[in-house]
Coordinates of N, CA and C in Angstrom, one line a residue:
M128 N -3.9 26.9 85.8 CA -4.8 28.0 85.5 C -4.2 29.1 84.7
S129 N -3.0 29.4 85.1 CA -2.2 30.5 84.4 C -2.0 30.1 82.9
L130 N -1.8 28.9 82.6 CA -1.5 28.4 81.3 C -2.8 28.6 80.4
I131 N -3.9 28.2 81.0 CA -5.2 28.4 80.3 C -5.5 29.9 80.0
R132 N -5.3 30.7 81.1 CA -5.5 32.1 80.9 C -4.7 32.7 79.8
N133 N -3.4 32.3 79.8 CA -2.5 32.8 78.8 C -2.9 32.4 77.4
Y134 N -3.4 31.1 77.3 CA -3.9 30.6 76.0 C -5.1 31.4 75.5
L135 N -6.0 31.7 76.4 CA -7.2 32.5 76.1 C -6.8 33.9 75.6
I136 N -5.9 34.5 76.3 CA -5.5 35.8 76.0 C -4.8 35.9 74.6
I137 N -3.9 34.9 74.3 CA -3.3 34.9 73.0 C -4.3 34.6 71.9
T138 N -5.2 33.6 72.2 CA -6.2 33.3 71.2 C -7.1 34.5 70.9
N139 N -7.4 35.2 71.9 CA -8.2 36.4 71.8 C -7.5 37.5 70.9
F140 N -6.3 37.7 71.1 CA -5.5 38.7 70.3 C -5.4 38.2 68.9
L141 N -5.3 36.9 68.6 CA -5.2 36.4 67.3 C -6.5 36.5 66.5
L142 N -7.6 36.2 67.2 CA -8.9 36.1 66.5 C -9.7 37.4 66.4
V143 N -9.5 38.3 67.4 CA -10.2 39.6 67.4 C -10.1 40.4 66.1
P144 N -8.9 40.5 65.5 CA -8.8 41.2 64.2 C -9.6 40.6 63.1
F145 N -9.8 39.3 63.1 CA -10.6 38.7 62.1 C -12.1 39.0 62.3
A146 N -12.5 39.1 63.5 CA -13.9 39.4 63.8 C -14.3 40.8 63.3
W147 N -13.4 41.7 63.3 CA -13.7 43.0 62.9 C -13.3 43.3 61.5
A148 N -12.7 42.3 60.8 CA -12.1 42.6 59.5 C -13.2 42.5 58.4
T149 N -14.4 42.1 58.6 CA -15.4 42.0 57.5 C -16.3 43.2 57.6
P150 N -16.9 43.5 56.5 CA -17.9 44.6 56.5 C -19.1 44.3 57.4
S151 N -19.7 45.3 58.0 CA -20.8 45.1 59.0 C -22.0 44.5 58.3
I152 N -22.9 43.9 59.0 CA -24.1 43.3 58.5 C -24.9 44.4 57.8
E153 N -24.9 45.6 58.2 CA -25.7 46.7 57.5 C -25.1 46.9 56.1
I154 N -23.8 46.8 56.0 CA -23.2 47.0 54.6 C -23.6 45.8 53.8
L155 N -23.5 44.6 54.3 CA -23.9 43.4 53.5 C -25.4 43.5 53.1
Q156 N -26.2 43.8 54.1 CA -27.7 43.9 53.7 C -28.0 44.9 52.7
S157 N -27.3 46.1 52.8 CA -27.5 47.1 51.8 C -27.1 46.7 50.4
C158 N -25.9 46.0 50.4 CA -25.5 45.5 49.1 C -26.4 44.5 48.5
K159 N -26.8 43.5 49.3 CA -27.7 42.4 48.8 C -29.1 43.0 48.4
N160 N -29.6 43.9 49.2 CA -31.0 44.4 48.9 C -31.0 45.6 48.0
A161 N -29.9 46.2 47.6 CA -29.8 47.3 46.8 C -30.5 48.5 47.3
E162 N -30.5 48.6 48.7 CA -31.1 49.8 49.4 C -30.5 49.9 50.8
P163 N -30.4 51.1 51.3 CA -29.8 51.2 52.6 C -30.5 50.4 53.7
A164 N -29.7 49.7 54.5 CA -30.3 48.9 55.6 C -30.9 49.7 56.7
N165 N -30.4 50.9 56.9 CA -31.0 51.8 57.9 C -30.5 53.2 57.6
N166 N -30.9 54.2 58.5 CA -30.6 55.6 58.2 C -29.1 56.0 58.3
S167 N -28.3 55.1 58.9 CA -26.9 55.4 59.0 C -26.1 55.1 57.7
I168 N -26.8 54.5 56.7 CA -26.2 54.1 55.5 C -26.7 54.9 54.3
S169 N -25.7 55.4 53.5 CA -26.1 56.0 52.3 C -25.6 55.2 51.1
M170 N -26.3 55.2 50.0 CA -25.9 54.5 48.8 C -26.0 55.3 47.6
E171 N -25.1 55.1 46.7 CA -25.1 55.8 45.4 C -24.8 54.8 44.3
E172 N -25.8 54.6 43.4 CA -25.6 53.7 42.3 C -24.6 54.3 41.3
L173 N -23.6 53.6 40.9 CA -22.6 54.1 40.0 C -23.2 53.8 38.6
D174 N -22.7 54.6 37.6 CA -23.1 54.3 36.2 C -22.8 52.9 35.8
A175 N -23.6 52.4 34.9 CA -23.4 51.0 34.4 C -22.1 51.0 33.6
P176 N -21.3 49.9 33.8 CA -20.1 49.8 33.0 C -20.4 49.7 31.5
G177 N -19.4 50.1 30.7 CA -19.5 49.9 29.3 C -18.4 48.9 28.8
V178 N -18.6 48.4 27.6 CA -17.7 47.4 27.1 C -16.5 48.2 26.5
E179 N -15.3 47.9 26.9 CA -14.1 48.5 26.4 C -13.7 47.8 25.1
Q180 N -13.5 48.6 24.1 CA -13.2 48.0 22.7 C -11.7 47.5 22.6
T181 N -10.8 48.2 23.3 CA -9.4 47.8 23.3 C -9.1 47.0 24.5
V182 N -8.8 45.7 24.2 CA -8.4 44.8 25.3 C -7.1 44.1 24.9
E183 N -6.2 44.0 25.9 CA -4.9 43.4 25.6 C -5.0 41.9 25.3
A184 N -4.0 41.4 24.7 CA -3.9 40.0 24.4 C -4.2 39.1 25.6
G185 N -4.9 38.1 25.4 CA -5.2 37.1 26.5 C -6.4 37.6 27.4
C186 N -6.9 38.7 27.1 CA -8.0 39.3 27.9 C -9.3 39.4 27.1
E187 N -10.4 39.4 27.7 CA -11.7 39.6 27.1 C -12.7 40.2 28.1
E188 N -13.9 40.5 27.6 CA -14.9 41.0 28.5 C -14.5 42.0 29.5
K189 N -13.9 43.1 29.0 CA -13.5 44.2 29.9 C -14.7 45.2 29.9
Y190 N -15.2 45.4 31.1 CA -16.3 46.3 31.4 C -15.8 47.4 32.4
E191 N -15.9 48.7 32.0 CA -15.4 49.7 32.9 C -16.4 50.9 33.0
L192 N -16.3 51.5 34.2 CA -17.0 52.8 34.4 C -16.0 53.7 35.1
T193 N -16.3 55.0 35.0 CA -15.5 56.0 35.7 C -16.4 56.7 36.8
Y194 N -15.8 56.8 38.0 CA -16.5 57.5 39.1 C -15.4 58.3 39.8
N195 N -15.7 59.6 39.8 CA -14.7 60.6 40.4 C -13.3 60.4 39.9
H196 N -13.1 60.2 38.7 CA -11.9 60.1 38.0 C -11.2 58.7 38.3
Q197 N -11.9 57.8 38.9 CA -11.4 56.5 39.1 C -12.1 55.5 38.2
K198 N -11.3 54.4 37.8 CA -11.9 53.4 36.9 C -12.3 52.2 37.8
F199 N -13.5 51.7 37.5 CA -14.0 50.5 38.2 C -14.5 49.6 37.1
G200 N -14.6 48.3 37.4 CA -15.2 47.4 36.4 C -14.7 46.0 36.6
S201 N -14.6 45.2 35.5 CA -14.2 43.8 35.6 C -13.5 43.5 34.2
I202 N -12.7 42.4 34.3 CA -12.1 41.9 33.1 C -11.7 40.4 33.3
T203 N -11.7 39.7 32.2 CA -11.2 38.3 32.3 C -10.0 38.2 31.5
C204 N -8.9 37.7 32.1 CA -7.6 37.5 31.4 C -7.1 36.1 31.6
N205 N -6.8 35.4 30.5 CA -6.3 34.0 30.7 C -7.2 33.2 31.6
N206 N -8.5 33.3 31.4 CA -9.6 32.6 32.1 C -9.6 32.9 33.6
E207 N -9.1 34.0 34.0 CA -9.1 34.5 35.4 C -9.9 35.8 35.5
G208 N -10.9 35.8 36.4 CA -11.7 37.0 36.5 C -11.0 38.0 37.5
Y209 N -11.2 39.3 37.2 CA -10.6 40.4 38.0 C -11.6 41.4 38.2
L210 N -11.6 42.1 39.3 CA -12.3 43.3 39.6 C -11.4 44.4 39.4
I211 N -11.8 45.5 38.7 CA -11.0 46.6 38.5 C -11.4 47.7 39.5
I212 N -10.4 48.1 40.3 CA -10.7 49.2 41.3 C -9.6 50.2 41.2
N213 N -10.0 51.4 40.9 CA -9.0 52.5 40.7 C -7.9 52.1 39.7
S214 N -8.4 51.5 38.6 CA -7.5 51.0 37.5 C -6.6 49.8 37.9
N215 N -6.7 49.3 39.1 CA -5.9 48.2 39.5 C -6.8 46.9 39.5
R216 N -6.2 45.8 39.1 CA -6.9 44.5 39.0 C -6.7 43.7 40.2
I217 N -7.8 43.2 40.7 CA -7.8 42.3 41.9 C -8.4 41.0 41.5
K218 N -7.7 39.9 41.7 CA -8.2 38.6 41.3 C -9.5 38.3 42.1
L219 N -10.5 37.9 41.4 CA -11.8 37.5 42.1 C -11.5 36.4 43.1
T220 N -10.6 35.5 42.8 CA -10.3 34.3 43.6 C -9.6 34.8 44.9
S221 N -9.1 36.0 45.0 CA -8.4 36.5 46.2 C -9.4 36.9 47.2
A222 N -10.7 37.0 46.9 CA -11.7 37.5 47.8 C -11.9 36.5 49.0
A223 N -12.1 37.0 50.2 CA -12.5 36.2 51.3 C -13.8 35.6 51.0
N224 N -14.0 34.3 51.0 CA -15.2 33.6 50.5 C -16.1 33.4 51.7
F225 N -17.3 34.0 51.6 CA -18.4 33.9 52.6 C -19.6 33.3 51.9
S226 N -19.4 32.4 50.9 CA -20.5 31.7 50.2 C -21.2 30.7 51.2
V227 N -22.5 30.7 51.2 CA -23.2 29.7 52.0 C -23.2 28.4 51.3
N228 N -22.9 28.3 50.0 CA -22.8 27.1 49.2 C -21.3 26.8 48.9
P229 N -20.8 25.7 49.5 CA -19.4 25.5 49.4 C -19.0 25.2 47.9
A230 N -20.0 24.9 47.0 CA -19.7 24.6 45.6 C -19.4 25.9 44.8
V231 N -19.9 27.0 45.4 CA -19.8 28.3 44.6 C -18.7 29.1 45.3
K232 N -17.7 29.4 44.4 CA -16.5 30.1 44.9 C -16.3 31.4 44.1
P233 N -15.5 32.3 44.5 CA -15.3 33.6 43.8 C -14.5 33.4 42.6
D234 N -14.9 32.7 41.6 CA -14.2 32.5 40.4 C -15.0 32.7 39.1
T235 N -16.2 33.1 39.3 CA -17.1 33.3 38.2 C -17.0 34.8 37.7
P236 N -16.7 35.0 36.4 CA -16.6 36.4 36.0 C -17.8 37.2 36.2
L237 N -17.6 38.5 36.4 CA -18.7 39.5 36.5 C -19.3 39.7 35.1
L238 N -20.6 39.9 35.1 CA -21.3 40.2 33.8 C -21.4 41.7 33.5
L239 N -21.7 42.0 32.3 CA -21.9 43.4 31.9 C -23.0 44.0 32.6
T240 N -24.0 43.2 33.0 CA -25.2 43.7 33.7 C -25.0 43.9 35.2
A241 N -23.8 43.7 35.7 CA -23.5 43.9 37.1 C -23.8 45.3 37.5
Q242 N -24.3 45.4 38.8 CA -24.6 46.7 39.3 C -23.5 47.1 40.3
Y243 N -23.1 48.4 40.3 CA -22.0 48.9 41.1 C -22.6 50.0 42.0
W244 N -22.3 49.9 43.3 CA -22.8 50.8 44.3 C -21.7 51.3 45.2
K245 N -21.8 52.6 45.6 CA -20.9 53.1 46.6 C -21.8 53.1 47.9
I246 N -21.4 52.4 48.9 CA -22.1 52.3 50.2 C -21.3 53.0 51.2
T247 N -21.9 54.0 51.9 CA -21.1 54.7 53.0 C -21.8 54.6 54.3
K248 N -21.0 54.3 55.3 CA -21.5 54.3 56.7 C -20.5 55.1 57.5
E249 N -20.9 56.2 58.1 CA -20.0 57.2 58.8 C -18.9 57.6 57.8
N250 N -17.7 57.4 58.1 CA -16.6 57.8 57.2 C -16.0 56.7 56.4
D251 N -16.7 55.5 56.4 CA -16.2 54.4 55.6 C -17.0 54.2 54.4
S252 N -16.4 54.0 53.2 CA -17.1 53.7 52.0 C -16.7 52.3 51.4
Y253 N -17.6 51.7 50.8 CA -17.4 50.3 50.3 C -17.9 50.3 48.8
L254 N -17.3 49.5 48.0 CA -17.8 49.2 46.7 C -18.6 47.9 46.7
C255 N -19.8 48.0 46.3 CA -20.6 46.8 46.2 C -20.9 46.4 44.8
V256 N -20.6 45.2 44.4 CA -20.8 44.8 43.0 C -21.8 43.6 43.1
A257 N -22.9 43.7 42.5 CA -23.9 42.6 42.4 C -24.1 42.1 41.0
S258 N -23.9 40.9 40.8 CA -23.9 40.3 39.4 C -24.6 39.0 39.4
A259 N -25.4 38.7 38.4 CA -25.9 37.4 38.2 C -24.7 36.4 38.1
I260 N -24.9 35.2 38.5 CA -23.8 34.2 38.5 C -23.7 33.6 37.1
D261 N -24.8 33.8 36.3 CA -24.8 33.2 34.9 C -25.7 34.1 34.1
Q262 N -25.4 34.1 32.8 CA -26.3 34.9 31.9 C -27.6 34.3 31.5
S263 N -27.6 33.0 31.6 CA -28.9 32.2 31.2 C -28.9 30.9 32.0
G264 N -30.0 30.3 32.0 CA -30.2 29.0 32.7 C -30.7 29.2 34.1
S265 N -30.6 28.1 34.8 CA -31.2 28.1 36.2 C -30.5 29.0 37.1
R266 N -29.2 29.3 36.9 CA -28.5 30.1 37.8 C -28.5 31.6 37.5
S267 N -29.2 32.0 36.4 CA -29.3 33.4 36.0 C -30.0 34.2 37.0
G268 N -30.9 33.6 37.8 CA -31.6 34.3 38.9 C -30.8 34.4 40.2
S269 N -29.7 33.8 40.3 CA -28.9 33.8 41.5 C -27.8 34.9 41.4
S270 N -27.6 35.7 42.4 CA -26.6 36.7 42.4 C -25.4 36.4 43.2
Q271 N -24.3 36.9 42.8 CA -23.1 36.9 43.6 C -22.8 38.3 44.0
Y272 N -22.2 38.5 45.1 CA -21.9 39.9 45.6 C -20.4 40.0 46.0
Y273 N -19.8 41.1 45.6 CA -18.5 41.4 46.1 C -18.6 42.7 46.8
I274 N -17.9 42.8 47.9 CA -17.8 44.1 48.7 C -16.3 44.4 48.8
A275 N -15.9 45.5 48.3 CA -14.5 46.0 48.4 C -14.4 47.1 49.4
E276 N -13.7 46.8 50.5 CA -13.4 47.8 51.5 C -12.2 48.6 51.0
N277 N -12.2 49.9 51.2 CA -11.2 50.9 50.8 C -11.1 51.1 49.3
A278 N -12.2 50.8 48.6 CA -12.2 51.0 47.1 C -12.1 52.4 46.7
F279 N -12.4 53.4 47.6 CA -12.5 54.8 47.2 C -11.4 55.6 47.9
N280 N -10.4 55.0 48.5 CA -9.3 55.7 49.1 C -8.0 55.0 48.8
S281 N -6.9 55.4 49.3 CA -5.6 54.9 49.0 C -5.2 53.7 49.8
D282 N -6.0 53.3 50.8 CA -5.6 52.2 51.7 C -5.7 50.9 50.9
P283 N -5.0 49.8 51.3 CA -5.1 48.5 50.6 C -6.6 48.0 50.6
V284 N -7.0 47.5 49.4 CA -8.4 47.0 49.3 C -8.5 45.6 49.9
S285 N -9.6 45.4 50.6 CA -9.9 44.1 51.1 C -11.2 43.7 50.3
L286 N -11.2 42.5 49.7 CA -12.3 42.0 48.9 C -13.0 40.8 49.6
Y287 N -14.4 40.9 49.6 CA -15.2 39.9 50.2 C -16.2 39.4 49.2
F288 N -16.4 38.1 49.2 CA -17.4 37.4 48.2 C -18.5 36.8 49.0
Y289 N -19.7 37.0 48.6 CA -20.9 36.5 49.2 C -21.8 35.8 48.2
Y290 N -22.4 34.7 48.5 CA -23.3 34.0 47.6 C -24.3 33.3 48.6
F291 N -25.6 33.5 48.3 CA -26.6 33.1 49.3 C -27.5 31.9 48.9
D292 N -27.4 31.4 47.7 CA -28.2 30.3 47.2 C -27.6 29.0 47.6
R293 N -28.2 28.3 48.6 CA -27.7 27.0 49.0 C -27.9 25.9 48.0
E294 N -28.9 26.1 47.1 CA -29.3 25.0 46.2 C -28.6 24.9 44.9
S295 N -28.0 26.0 44.5 CA -27.3 26.2 43.2 C -26.1 25.3 43.1
I296 N -26.0 24.6 42.0 CA -24.8 23.7 41.8 C -24.1 24.3 40.5
P297 N -22.9 24.7 40.6 CA -22.2 25.2 39.4 C -22.0 24.1 38.3
L298 N -22.3 24.4 37.1 CA -22.1 23.5 36.0 C -20.7 23.5 35.5
T299 N -20.1 24.7 35.5 CA -18.7 24.9 35.1 C -18.0 25.9 36.1
S300 N -16.8 25.9 36.1 CA -16.0 26.8 36.9 C -14.8 27.3 36.2
M301 N -14.3 28.5 36.5 CA -13.2 29.0 35.9 C -11.9 28.2 36.2
N302 N -11.9 27.6 37.3 CA -10.7 26.9 37.7 C -10.9 25.4 37.7

């Protein structure tokens, strides 16, 4: 009995941090629906990113916006997509993958038409990025969502990827 109890206690300590590590359902709903899920949520749409004319070698499609003196956006370098948060690049593939479609992974570059939102609940703020998964074709109506925790403060950023179309099959992939 004691062995089972100890196993359950250890398992609980190991799993509880992961249960609390993702953004709340209200944050996810707000990001997906582009409106606050309830009265405890506030949202601010950030300016649309612009195309940066100067891009370093091996990179393309750099889209940036400035919010409160911080740079946000996306860039593709050597066929790898990145989210730009406070001028730092975070690989899209490093996002925790919560796609409902196992064929769709966080490796598709963000488009210029992506929408950027600051979502706030109590004292916590998140960056929400919603982008079509493709510019044209059958997947152009399907959106991918990234939620970045700690995007507006100095704490380490945690990135989460969401995709909700179970039927979509990617024709190509970055990797």
